[in-house]
Amino acid sequence: MKKEGILLIVSGPSGSGKGTVVSKLVESGEFCLSISATTRKPRDYEEEGVHYFFHTKEEFEAMAEKGELLEWASFCDNYYGTPKAYVEQCLKEGKNVILEIEVQGAFQVKELMPESVLIFLMAPNVTELRKRLTGRGTEDSSVIEKRISRAMEEMELVSKYDYVIINDTVEKSVEDIKTIVSAESMRTSRNSDINKMFKGEI
Ligand code: ADP
Ligand code: 5GP
């Protein structure tokens, strides 16, 4: 019998390296990535349906109203949300799914799906966070300051997460997340049929 996949939620301050780490995990072929809907304007390199599904505020609100989103939240003046159908389908097929979402959305999902795994990824310190945000070159200085001030609020919530990873190097963070998934897959609560399997009944 196929086990349901593990739902991993990766949050952390903007610029901490979530996108970079998550894309390496997805490249490994071991994870499905949920593509979020947003009202934010696309960055130069971003493509529709690859990085986000870009919507107007009205379109986004209609999706939320129709119950098509697993969770949604407002972050620095834009809406972001997770389309529900894709996540449910992947989990049913036994695939592990990653949501790269901010804290309010993460807590909404944990409430709905308590077996989901919350991982908080942080930069080693604020100076490094600012350096990464500036180095990425995708936001102007006023947006960077807004995101850093939001980072301070988000850091207060670390203790509500199941795991915390300091993203010193991308390679180590990728390995850390794979280790967490490996341990989570061995939880007794995810292996309730192990007895039947042993006896050859399934
Ligand atoms: P987030 O998705 O959390 O906003 P990004 O993945 O876009 O962050 O990373 C922000 C910037 O920091 C990018 O320019 C990225 O290349 C860089 N970066 C990510 N992880 C590291 C790391 N471990 N060490 C140094 N720079 C990193
Ligand atoms: P960015 O604008 O840098 O792409 O994302 C801003 C923040 O929104 C990040 O913290 C990112 O994790 C979060 N985010 C992206 N997609 C979603 C989503 O579907 N739901 C929620 N709640 N947050 C999201």
PDB file of N, CA and C in Angstrom, residues 96-173:
ATOM      1  N   ASN A  96       6.386  13.547  -1.806  1.00  0.00           N
ATOM      2  CA  ASN A  96       6.652  14.581  -0.808  1.00  0.00           C
ATOM      3  C   ASN A  96       6.518  15.946  -1.479  1.00  0.00           C
ATOM      4  N   VAL A  97       5.856  16.868  -0.788  1.00  0.00           N
ATOM      5  CA  VAL A  97       5.565  18.179  -1.387  1.00  0.00           C
ATOM      6  C   VAL A  97       6.186  19.287  -0.536  1.00  0.00           C
ATOM      7  N   ILE A  98       6.756  20.285  -1.215  1.00  0.00           N
ATOM      8  CA  ILE A  98       7.308  21.437  -0.492  1.00  0.00           C
ATOM      9  C   ILE A  98       6.454  22.674  -0.749  1.00  0.00           C
ATOM     10  N   LEU A  99       6.100  23.356   0.335  1.00  0.00           N
ATOM     11  CA  LEU A  99       5.487  24.685   0.228  1.00  0.00           C
ATOM     12  C   LEU A  99       6.520  25.663   0.746  1.00  0.00           C
ATOM     13  N   GLU A 100       6.865  26.660  -0.052  1.00  0.00           N
ATOM     14  CA  GLU A 100       7.798  27.688   0.430  1.00  0.00           C
ATOM     15  C   GLU A 100       6.947  28.916   0.710  1.00  0.00           C
ATOM     16  N   ILE A 101       6.519  29.050   1.963  1.00  0.00           N
ATOM     17  CA  ILE A 101       5.518  30.073   2.290  1.00  0.00           C
ATOM     18  C   ILE A 101       5.878  30.807   3.580  1.00  0.00           C
ATOM     19  N   GLU A 102       5.235  31.972   3.786  1.00  0.00           N
ATOM     20  CA  GLU A 102       5.565  32.742   4.976  1.00  0.00           C
ATOM     21  C   GLU A 102       4.802  32.209   6.214  1.00  0.00           C
ATOM     22  N   VAL A 103       5.098  32.819   7.366  1.00  0.00           N
ATOM     23  CA  VAL A 103       4.661  32.235   8.641  1.00  0.00           C
ATOM     24  C   VAL A 103       3.142  32.105   8.835  1.00  0.00           C
ATOM     25  N   GLN A 104       2.380  33.137   8.448  1.00  0.00           N
ATOM     26  CA  GLN A 104       0.923  33.056   8.696  1.00  0.00           C
ATOM     27  C   GLN A 104       0.320  31.869   7.945  1.00  0.00           C
ATOM     28  N   GLY A 105       0.753  31.698   6.685  1.00  0.00           N
ATOM     29  CA  GLY A 105       0.264  30.585   5.861  1.00  0.00           C
ATOM     30  C   GLY A 105       0.707  29.250   6.443  1.00  0.00           C
ATOM     31  N   ALA A 106       1.956  29.214   6.941  1.00  0.00           N
ATOM     32  CA  ALA A 106       2.494  27.970   7.504  1.00  0.00           C
ATOM     33  C   ALA A 106       1.623  27.500   8.678  1.00  0.00           C
ATOM     34  N   PHE A 107       1.224  28.445   9.529  1.00  0.00           N
ATOM     35  CA  PHE A 107       0.413  28.060  10.694  1.00  0.00           C
ATOM     36  C   PHE A 107      -1.002  27.637  10.269  1.00  0.00           C
ATOM     37  N   GLN A 108      -1.515  28.246   9.220  1.00  0.00           N
ATOM     38  CA  GLN A 108      -2.838  27.824   8.721  1.00  0.00           C
ATOM     39  C   GLN A 108      -2.781  26.366   8.265  1.00  0.00           C
ATOM     40  N   VAL A 109      -1.694  26.008   7.540  1.00  0.00           N
ATOM     41  CA  VAL A 109      -1.589  24.630   7.030  1.00  0.00           C
ATOM     42  C   VAL A 109      -1.393  23.651   8.197  1.00  0.00           C
ATOM     43  N   LYS A 110      -0.566  24.036   9.157  1.00  0.00           N
ATOM     44  CA  LYS A 110      -0.307  23.129  10.302  1.00  0.00           C
ATOM     45  C   LYS A 110      -1.616  22.835  11.053  1.00  0.00           C
ATOM     46  N   GLU A 111      -2.464  23.840  11.145  1.00  0.00           N
ATOM     47  CA  GLU A 111      -3.755  23.683  11.817  1.00  0.00           C
ATOM     48  C   GLU A 111      -4.639  22.690  11.053  1.00  0.00           C
ATOM     49  N   LEU A 112      -4.652  22.835   9.725  1.00  0.00           N
ATOM     50  CA  LEU A 112      -5.477  21.968   8.874  1.00  0.00           C
ATOM     51  C   LEU A 112      -4.893  20.567   8.748  1.00  0.00           C
ATOM     52  N   MET A 113      -3.559  20.512   8.675  1.00  0.00           N
ATOM     53  CA  MET A 113      -2.872  19.241   8.428  1.00  0.00           C
ATOM     54  C   MET A 113      -1.742  19.101   9.451  1.00  0.00           C
ATOM     55  N   PRO A 114      -2.074  18.631  10.654  1.00  0.00           N
ATOM     56  CA  PRO A 114      -1.094  18.607  11.753  1.00  0.00           C
ATOM     57  C   PRO A 114       0.136  17.729  11.467  1.00  0.00           C
ATOM     58  N   GLU A 115      -0.005  16.803  10.522  1.00  0.00           N
ATOM     59  CA  GLU A 115       1.144  15.937  10.211  1.00  0.00           C
ATOM     60  C   GLU A 115       2.162  16.626   9.302  1.00  0.00           C
ATOM     61  N   SER A 116       1.865  17.854   8.858  1.00  0.00           N
ATOM     62  CA  SER A 116       2.838  18.575   8.021  1.00  0.00           C
ATOM     63  C   SER A 116       4.045  18.969   8.875  1.00  0.00           C
ATOM     64  N   VAL A 117       5.173  19.182   8.208  1.00  0.00           N
ATOM     65  CA  VAL A 117       6.441  19.427   8.923  1.00  0.00           C
ATOM     66  C   VAL A 117       6.897  20.857   8.645  1.00  0.00           C
ATOM     67  N   LEU A 118       7.029  21.633   9.732  1.00  0.00           N
ATOM     68  CA  LEU A 118       7.371  23.056   9.593  1.00  0.00           C
ATOM     69  C   LEU A 118       8.877  23.276   9.785  1.00  0.00           C
ATOM     70  N   ILE A 119       9.516  23.799   8.776  1.00  0.00           N
ATOM     71  CA  ILE A 119      10.967  24.053   8.839  1.00  0.00           C
ATOM     72  C   ILE A 119      11.217  25.547   8.674  1.00  0.00           C
ATOM     73  N   PHE A 120      11.986  26.109   9.584  1.00  0.00           N
ATOM     74  CA  PHE A 120      12.310  27.544   9.518  1.00  0.00           C
ATOM     75  C   PHE A 120      13.762  27.675   9.082  1.00  0.00           C
ATOM     76  N   LEU A 121      13.972  28.353   7.959  1.00  0.00           N
ATOM     77  CA  LEU A 121      15.327  28.543   7.428  1.00  0.00           C
ATOM     78  C   LEU A 121      15.741  29.986   7.657  1.00  0.00           C
ATOM     79  N   MET A 122      16.883  30.179   8.322  1.00  0.00           N
ATOM     80  CA  MET A 122      17.300  31.556   8.603  1.00  0.00           C
ATOM     81  C   MET A 122      18.727  31.820   8.134  1.00  0.00           C
ATOM     82  N   ALA A 123      19.023  33.092   7.878  1.00  0.00           N
ATOM     83  CA  ALA A 123      20.402  33.474   7.584  1.00  0.00           C
ATOM     84  C   ALA A 123      21.157  33.510   8.915  1.00  0.00           C
ATOM     85  N   PRO A 124      22.502  33.423   8.898  1.00  0.00           N
ATOM     86  CA  PRO A 124      23.249  33.382  10.160  1.00  0.00           C
ATOM     87  C   PRO A 124      23.064  34.640  11.014  1.00  0.00           C
ATOM     88  N   ASN A 125      22.851  35.800  10.408  1.00  0.00           N
ATOM     89  CA  ASN A 125      22.653  37.050  11.167  1.00  0.00           C
ATOM     90  C   ASN A 125      22.042  38.119  10.247  1.00  0.00           C
ATOM     91  N   VAL A 126      21.647  39.255  10.867  1.00  0.00           N
ATOM     92  CA  VAL A 126      20.952  40.302  10.087  1.00  0.00           C
ATOM     93  C   VAL A 126      21.868  40.916   9.026  1.00  0.00           C
ATOM     94  N   THR A 127      23.150  41.068   9.349  1.00  0.00           N
ATOM     95  CA  THR A 127      24.081  41.663   8.382  1.00  0.00           C
ATOM     96  C   THR A 127      24.141  40.802   7.123  1.00  0.00           C
ATOM     97  N   GLU A 128      24.211  39.490   7.336  1.00  0.00           N
ATOM     98  CA  GLU A 128      24.270  38.574   6.190  1.00  0.00           C
ATOM     99  C   GLU A 128      22.929  38.585   5.432  1.00  0.00           C
ATOM    100  N   LEU A 129      21.828  38.698   6.182  1.00  0.00           N
ATOM    101  CA  LEU A 129      20.506  38.733   5.532  1.00  0.00           C
ATOM    102  C   LEU A 129      20.421  39.956   4.608  1.00  0.00           C
ATOM    103  N   ARG A 130      20.837  41.110   5.128  1.00  0.00           N
ATOM    104  CA  ARG A 130      20.798  42.342   4.341  1.00  0.00           C
ATOM    105  C   ARG A 130      21.693  42.201   3.092  1.00  0.00           C
ATOM    106  N   LYS A 131      22.863  41.577   3.305  1.00  0.00           N
ATOM    107  CA  LYS A 131      23.804  41.384   2.196  1.00  0.00           C
ATOM    108  C   LYS A 131      23.168  40.502   1.106  1.00  0.00           C
ATOM    109  N   ARG A 132      22.498  39.443   1.532  1.00  0.00           N
ATOM    110  CA  ARG A 132      21.872  38.534   0.553  1.00  0.00           C
ATOM    111  C   ARG A 132      20.737  39.227  -0.193  1.00  0.00           C
ATOM    112  N   LEU A 133      19.915  39.991   0.565  1.00  0.00           N
ATOM    113  CA  LEU A 133      18.789  40.686  -0.078  1.00  0.00           C
ATOM    114  C   LEU A 133      19.307  41.727  -1.079  1.00  0.00           C
ATOM    115  N   THR A 134      20.345  42.475  -0.669  1.00  0.00           N
ATOM    116  CA  THR A 134      20.906  43.504  -1.547  1.00  0.00           C
ATOM    117  C   THR A 134      21.570  42.836  -2.749  1.00  0.00           C
ATOM    118  N   GLY A 135      22.310  41.763  -2.489  1.00  0.00           N
ATOM    119  CA  GLY A 135      23.032  41.059  -3.553  1.00  0.00           C
ATOM    120  C   GLY A 135      22.083  40.460  -4.584  1.00  0.00           C
ATOM    121  N   ARG A 136      20.886  40.058  -4.149  1.00  0.00           N
ATOM    122  CA  ARG A 136      19.925  39.476  -5.094  1.00  0.00           C
ATOM    123  C   ARG A 136      19.488  40.518  -6.111  1.00  0.00           C
ATOM    124  N   GLY A 137      19.442  41.768  -5.670  1.00  0.00           N
ATOM    125  CA  GLY A 137      19.171  42.878  -6.592  1.00  0.00           C
ATOM    126  C   GLY A 137      17.768  42.898  -7.178  1.00  0.00           C
ATOM    127  N   THR A 138      16.802  42.323  -6.478  1.00  0.00           N
ATOM    128  CA  THR A 138      15.450  42.271  -7.047  1.00  0.00           C
ATOM    129  C   THR A 138      14.496  43.284  -6.410  1.00  0.00           C
ATOM    130  N   GLU A 139      14.892  43.884  -5.294  1.00  0.00           N
ATOM    131  CA  GLU A 139      14.016  44.856  -4.635  1.00  0.00           C
ATOM    132  C   GLU A 139      14.782  46.150  -4.407  1.00  0.00           C
ATOM    133  N   ASP A 140      14.044  47.278  -4.396  1.00  0.00           N
ATOM    134  CA  ASP A 140      14.743  48.531  -4.095  1.00  0.00           C
ATOM    135  C   ASP A 140      14.919  48.654  -2.581  1.00  0.00           C
ATOM    136  N   SER A 141      15.677  49.692  -2.154  1.00  0.00           N
ATOM    137  CA  SER A 141      16.082  49.737  -0.751  1.00  0.00           C
ATOM    138  C   SER A 141      14.898  49.869   0.204  1.00  0.00           C
ATOM    139  N   SER A 142      13.808  50.545  -0.229  1.00  0.00           N
ATOM    140  CA  SER A 142      12.681  50.686   0.707  1.00  0.00           C
ATOM    141  C   SER A 142      11.992  49.326   0.910  1.00  0.00           C
ATOM    142  N   VAL A 143      11.894  48.542  -0.147  1.00  0.00           N
ATOM    143  CA  VAL A 143      11.274  47.204  -0.004  1.00  0.00           C
ATOM    144  C   VAL A 143      12.193  46.304   0.831  1.00  0.00           C
ATOM    145  N   ILE A 144      13.501  46.442   0.637  1.00  0.00           N
ATOM    146  CA  ILE A 144      14.451  45.632   1.430  1.00  0.00           C
ATOM    147  C   ILE A 144      14.268  45.942   2.922  1.00  0.00           C
ATOM    148  N   GLU A 145      14.142  47.226   3.251  1.00  0.00           N
ATOM    149  CA  GLU A 145      13.971  47.598   4.666  1.00  0.00           C
ATOM    150  C   GLU A 145      12.669  47.027   5.221  1.00  0.00           C
ATOM    151  N   LYS A 146      11.604  47.065   4.399  1.00  0.00           N
ATOM    152  CA  LYS A 146      10.319  46.507   4.825  1.00  0.00           C
ATOM    153  C   LYS A 146      10.470  45.007   5.106  1.00  0.00           C
ATOM    154  N   ARG A 147      11.199  44.320   4.222  1.00  0.00           N
ATOM    155  CA  ARG A 147      11.369  42.869   4.377  1.00  0.00           C
ATOM    156  C   ARG A 147      12.245  42.544   5.597  1.00  0.00           C
ATOM    157  N   ILE A 148      13.229  43.413   5.876  1.00  0.00           N
ATOM    158  CA  ILE A 148      14.069  43.156   7.065  1.00  0.00           C
ATOM    159  C   ILE A 148      13.260  43.387   8.337  1.00  0.00           C
ATOM    160  N   SER A 149      12.422  44.410   8.297  1.00  0.00           N
ATOM    161  CA  SER A 149      11.620  44.642   9.501  1.00  0.00           C
ATOM    162  C   SER A 149      10.625  43.491   9.693  1.00  0.00           C
ATOM    163  N   ARG A 150      10.095  42.958   8.594  1.00  0.00           N
ATOM    164  CA  ARG A 150       9.223  41.777   8.684  1.00  0.00           C
ATOM    165  C   ARG A 150      10.011  40.560   9.207  1.00  0.00           C
ATOM    166  N   ALA A 151      11.275  40.468   8.804  1.00  0.00           N
ATOM    167  CA  ALA A 151      12.134  39.354   9.256  1.00  0.00           C
ATOM    168  C   ALA A 151      12.243  39.348  10.775  1.00  0.00           C
ATOM    169  N   MET A 152      12.349  40.539  11.369  1.00  0.00           N
ATOM    170  CA  MET A 152      12.460  40.633  12.833  1.00  0.00           C
ATOM    171  C   MET A 152      11.206  40.052  13.487  1.00  0.00           C
ATOM    172  N   GLU A 153      10.045  40.342  12.906  1.00  0.00           N
ATOM    173  CA  GLU A 153       8.789  39.795  13.463  1.00  0.00           C
ATOM    174  C   GLU A 153       8.751  38.275  13.277  1.00  0.00           C
ATOM    175  N   GLU A 154       9.165  37.829  12.088  1.00  0.00           N
ATOM    176  CA  GLU A 154       9.103  36.383  11.804  1.00  0.00           C
ATOM    177  C   GLU A 154      10.030  35.596  12.737  1.00  0.00           C
ATOM    178  N   MET A 155      11.188  36.187  13.058  1.00  0.00           N
ATOM    179  CA  MET A 155      12.149  35.482  13.925  1.00  0.00           C
ATOM    180  C   MET A 155      11.562  35.180  15.307  1.00  0.00           C
ATOM    181  N   GLU A 156      10.579  35.990  15.733  1.00  0.00           N
ATOM    182  CA  GLU A 156       9.925  35.765  17.038  1.00  0.00           C
ATOM    183  C   GLU A 156       9.137  34.455  17.046  1.00  0.00           C
ATOM    184  N   LEU A 157       8.858  33.915  15.857  1.00  0.00           N
ATOM    185  CA  LEU A 157       7.975  32.748  15.763  1.00  0.00           C
ATOM    186  C   LEU A 157       8.720  31.432  15.542  1.00  0.00           C
ATOM    187  N   VAL A 158      10.048  31.512  15.545  1.00  0.00           N
ATOM    188  CA  VAL A 158      10.849  30.304  15.272  1.00  0.00           C
ATOM    189  C   VAL A 158      10.437  29.132  16.156  1.00  0.00           C
ATOM    190  N   SER A 159      10.165  29.415  17.430  1.00  0.00           N
ATOM    191  CA  SER A 159       9.913  28.311  18.368  1.00  0.00           C
ATOM    192  C   SER A 159       8.626  27.545  18.042  1.00  0.00           C
ATOM    193  N   LYS A 160       7.770  28.109  17.205  1.00  0.00           N
ATOM    194  CA  LYS A 160       6.539  27.399  16.832  1.00  0.00           C
ATOM    195  C   LYS A 160       6.781  26.408  15.683  1.00  0.00           C
ATOM    196  N   TYR A 161       7.988  26.428  15.132  1.00  0.00           N
ATOM    197  CA  TYR A 161       8.320  25.517  14.029  1.00  0.00           C
ATOM    198  C   TYR A 161       8.838  24.190  14.589  1.00  0.00           C
ATOM    199  N   ASP A 162       8.764  23.129  13.772  1.00  0.00           N
ATOM    200  CA  ASP A 162       9.275  21.826  14.218  1.00  0.00           C
ATOM    201  C   ASP A 162      10.801  21.795  14.161  1.00  0.00           C
ATOM    202  N   TYR A 163      11.382  22.461  13.158  1.00  0.00           N
ATOM    203  CA  TYR A 163      12.833  22.431  12.967  1.00  0.00           C
ATOM    204  C   TYR A 163      13.330  23.813  12.563  1.00  0.00           C
ATOM    205  N   VAL A 164      14.581  24.115  12.938  1.00  0.00           N
ATOM    206  CA  VAL A 164      15.203  25.362  12.476  1.00  0.00           C
ATOM    207  C   VAL A 164      16.557  25.029  11.851  1.00  0.00           C
ATOM    208  N   ILE A 165      16.826  25.661  10.711  1.00  0.00           N
ATOM    209  CA  ILE A 165      18.105  25.425  10.022  1.00  0.00           C
ATOM    210  C   ILE A 165      18.770  26.779   9.778  1.00  0.00           C
ATOM    211  N   ILE A 166      20.046  26.894  10.149  1.00  0.00           N
ATOM    212  CA  ILE A 166      20.798  28.110   9.822  1.00  0.00           C
ATOM    213  C   ILE A 166      21.447  27.868   8.465  1.00  0.00           C
ATOM    214  N   ASN A 167      21.045  28.670   7.490  1.00  0.00           N
ATOM    215  CA  ASN A 167      21.518  28.451   6.113  1.00  0.00           C
ATOM    216  C   ASN A 167      22.894  29.080   5.903  1.00  0.00           C
ATOM    217  N   ASP A 168      23.921  28.381   6.398  1.00  0.00           N
ATOM    218  CA  ASP A 168      25.303  28.829   6.177  1.00  0.00           C
ATOM    219  C   ASP A 168      25.698  28.525   4.742  1.00  0.00           C
ATOM    220  N   THR A 169      25.607  27.246   4.381  1.00  0.00           N
ATOM    221  CA  THR A 169      25.865  26.896   2.971  1.00  0.00           C
ATOM    222  C   THR A 169      24.629  26.169   2.441  1.00  0.00           C
ATOM    223  N   VAL A 170      24.397  26.365   1.152  1.00  0.00           N
ATOM    224  CA  VAL A 170      23.210  25.766   0.519  1.00  0.00           C
ATOM    225  C   VAL A 170      23.299  24.238   0.607  1.00  0.00           C
ATOM    226  N   GLU A 171      24.482  23.703   0.345  1.00  0.00           N
ATOM    227  CA  GLU A 171      24.658  22.233   0.321  1.00  0.00           C
ATOM    228  C   GLU A 171      24.271  21.622   1.676  1.00  0.00           C
ATOM    229  N   LYS A 172      24.736  22.268   2.762  1.00  0.00           N
ATOM    230  CA  LYS A 172      24.453  21.727   4.101  1.00  0.00           C
ATOM    231  C   LYS A 172      22.948  21.819   4.403  1.00  0.00           C
ATOM    232  N   SER A 173      22.322  22.933   4.014  1.00  0.00           N
ATOM    233  CA  SER A 173      20.885  23.095   4.277  1.00  0.00           C
ATOM    234  C   SER A 173      20.072  22.051   3.516  1.00  0.00           C
TER     235      SER A 173
END
